[in-house]
CSV table of C-alpha atoms in Angstrom, one decimal:
chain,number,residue,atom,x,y,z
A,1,UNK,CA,35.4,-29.2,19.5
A,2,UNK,CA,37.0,-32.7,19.3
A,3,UNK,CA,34.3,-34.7,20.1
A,4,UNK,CA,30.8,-34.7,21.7
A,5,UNK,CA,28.1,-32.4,21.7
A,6,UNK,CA,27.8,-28.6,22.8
A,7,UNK,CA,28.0,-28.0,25.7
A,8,UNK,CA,29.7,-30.9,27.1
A,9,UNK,CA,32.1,-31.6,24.3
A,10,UNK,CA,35.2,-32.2,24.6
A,11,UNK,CA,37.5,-29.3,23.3
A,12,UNK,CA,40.3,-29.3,21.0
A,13,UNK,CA,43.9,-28.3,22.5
A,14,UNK,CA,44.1,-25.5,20.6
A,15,UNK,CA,40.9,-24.6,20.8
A,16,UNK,CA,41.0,-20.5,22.5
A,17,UNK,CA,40.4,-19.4,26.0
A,18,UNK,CA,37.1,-17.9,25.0
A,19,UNK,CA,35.2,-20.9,23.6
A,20,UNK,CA,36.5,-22.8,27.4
A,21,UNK,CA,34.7,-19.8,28.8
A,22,UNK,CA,31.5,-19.6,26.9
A,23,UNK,CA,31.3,-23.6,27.2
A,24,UNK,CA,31.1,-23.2,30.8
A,25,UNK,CA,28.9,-20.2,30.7
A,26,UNK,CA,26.5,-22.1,28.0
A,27,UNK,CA,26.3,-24.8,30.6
A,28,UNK,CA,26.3,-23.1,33.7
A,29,UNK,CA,23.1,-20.7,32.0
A,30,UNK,CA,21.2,-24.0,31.2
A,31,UNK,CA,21.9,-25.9,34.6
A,32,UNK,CA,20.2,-22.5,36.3
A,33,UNK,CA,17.6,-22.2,33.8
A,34,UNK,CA,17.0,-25.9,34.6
A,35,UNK,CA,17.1,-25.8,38.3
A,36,UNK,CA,14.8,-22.3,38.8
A,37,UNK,CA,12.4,-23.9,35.6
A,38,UNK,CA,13.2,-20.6,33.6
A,39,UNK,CA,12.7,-20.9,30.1
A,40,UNK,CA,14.3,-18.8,27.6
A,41,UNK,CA,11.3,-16.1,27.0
A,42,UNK,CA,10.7,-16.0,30.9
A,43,UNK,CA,14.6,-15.2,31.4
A,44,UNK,CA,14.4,-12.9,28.5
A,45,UNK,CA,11.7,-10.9,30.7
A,46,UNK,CA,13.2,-10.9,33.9
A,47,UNK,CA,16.5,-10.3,32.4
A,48,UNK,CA,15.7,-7.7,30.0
A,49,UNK,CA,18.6,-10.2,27.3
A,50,UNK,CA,16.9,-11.2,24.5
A,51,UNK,CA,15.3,-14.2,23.9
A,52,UNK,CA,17.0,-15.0,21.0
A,53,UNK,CA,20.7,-14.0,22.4
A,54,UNK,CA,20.2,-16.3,25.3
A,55,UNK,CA,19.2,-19.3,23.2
A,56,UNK,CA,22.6,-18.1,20.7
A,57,UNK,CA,25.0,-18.6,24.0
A,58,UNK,CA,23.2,-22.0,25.0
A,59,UNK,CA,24.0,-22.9,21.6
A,60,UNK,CA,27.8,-21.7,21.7
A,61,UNK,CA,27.2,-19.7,18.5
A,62,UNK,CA,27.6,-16.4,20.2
A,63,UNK,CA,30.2,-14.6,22.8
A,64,UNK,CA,27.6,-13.1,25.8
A,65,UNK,CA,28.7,-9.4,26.6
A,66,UNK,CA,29.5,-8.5,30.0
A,67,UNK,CA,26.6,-6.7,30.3
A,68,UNK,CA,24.3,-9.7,29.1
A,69,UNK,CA,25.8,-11.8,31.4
A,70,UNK,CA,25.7,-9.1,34.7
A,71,UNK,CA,21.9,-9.1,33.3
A,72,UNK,CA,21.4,-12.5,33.2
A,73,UNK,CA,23.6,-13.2,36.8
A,74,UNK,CA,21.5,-10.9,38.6
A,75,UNK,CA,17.6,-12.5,36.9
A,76,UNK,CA,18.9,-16.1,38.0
A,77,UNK,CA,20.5,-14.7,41.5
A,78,UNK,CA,23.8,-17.0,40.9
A,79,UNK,CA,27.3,-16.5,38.9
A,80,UNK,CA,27.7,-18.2,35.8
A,81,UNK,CA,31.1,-16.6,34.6
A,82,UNK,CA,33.7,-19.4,35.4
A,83,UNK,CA,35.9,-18.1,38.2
A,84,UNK,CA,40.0,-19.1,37.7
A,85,UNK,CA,42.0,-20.1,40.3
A,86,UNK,CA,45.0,-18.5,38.5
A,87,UNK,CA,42.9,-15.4,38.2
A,88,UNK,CA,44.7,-12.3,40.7
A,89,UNK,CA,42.4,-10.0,41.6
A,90,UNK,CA,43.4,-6.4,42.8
A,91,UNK,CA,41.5,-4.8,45.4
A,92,UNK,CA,41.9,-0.9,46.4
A,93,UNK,CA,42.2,-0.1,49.9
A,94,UNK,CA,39.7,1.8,52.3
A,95,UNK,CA,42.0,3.2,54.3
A,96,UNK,CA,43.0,6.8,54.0
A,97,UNK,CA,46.7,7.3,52.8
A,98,UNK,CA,49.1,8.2,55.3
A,99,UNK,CA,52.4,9.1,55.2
A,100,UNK,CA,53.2,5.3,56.6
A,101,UNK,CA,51.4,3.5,53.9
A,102,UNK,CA,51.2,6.0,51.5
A,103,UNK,CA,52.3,4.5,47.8
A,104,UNK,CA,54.1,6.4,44.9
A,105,UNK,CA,51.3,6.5,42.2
């Protein structure tokens, strides 16, 4: 961090993707938390993440796991992942191949 407090410090240039990402999710989980007046042991119920773990990525001194944060997404019924504009998504069809938009695999 370059200055400020966790989680609304301002970070360093260099700092890497990841702590951008769990800054955001640190904040993000404790504006929900806020908002739905969850506490950590109540989330840790609902959710089935630990108590512990959730207060670790308030704190920034933990990375949450994709399934910690599905987990914790689905308790407080709103996304907390940062979504990037840059980020290309790829979707598969539904249609059935045919021989007119059938691609080489």
């Amino acid at each position: 961090m370059a200055s400020g407090v966790w989680p609304n410090a301002d970070m360093k240039p260099d700092a890497p993707p990841s702590a951008s990402a769990a800054q955001h999710l640190a904040r993000a989980l404790g504006e929900a938390m806020a908002e739905t007046a969850t506490g950590q042991r109540a989330l840790a119920v609902t959710s089935g993440v630990a108590h512990t773990t959730i207060g670790r990525i308030l704190a920034g001194t933990v990375l949450c796991d994709i399934g910690s944060l599905a987990r914790l997404e689905t308790a407080l019924g709103r996304r907390l992942w940062p979504e990037h504009p840059d980020a290309v998504t790829h979707r598969r069809s539904r249609r059935k191949p045919t021989a007119r938009n059938r691609t080489a695999v």
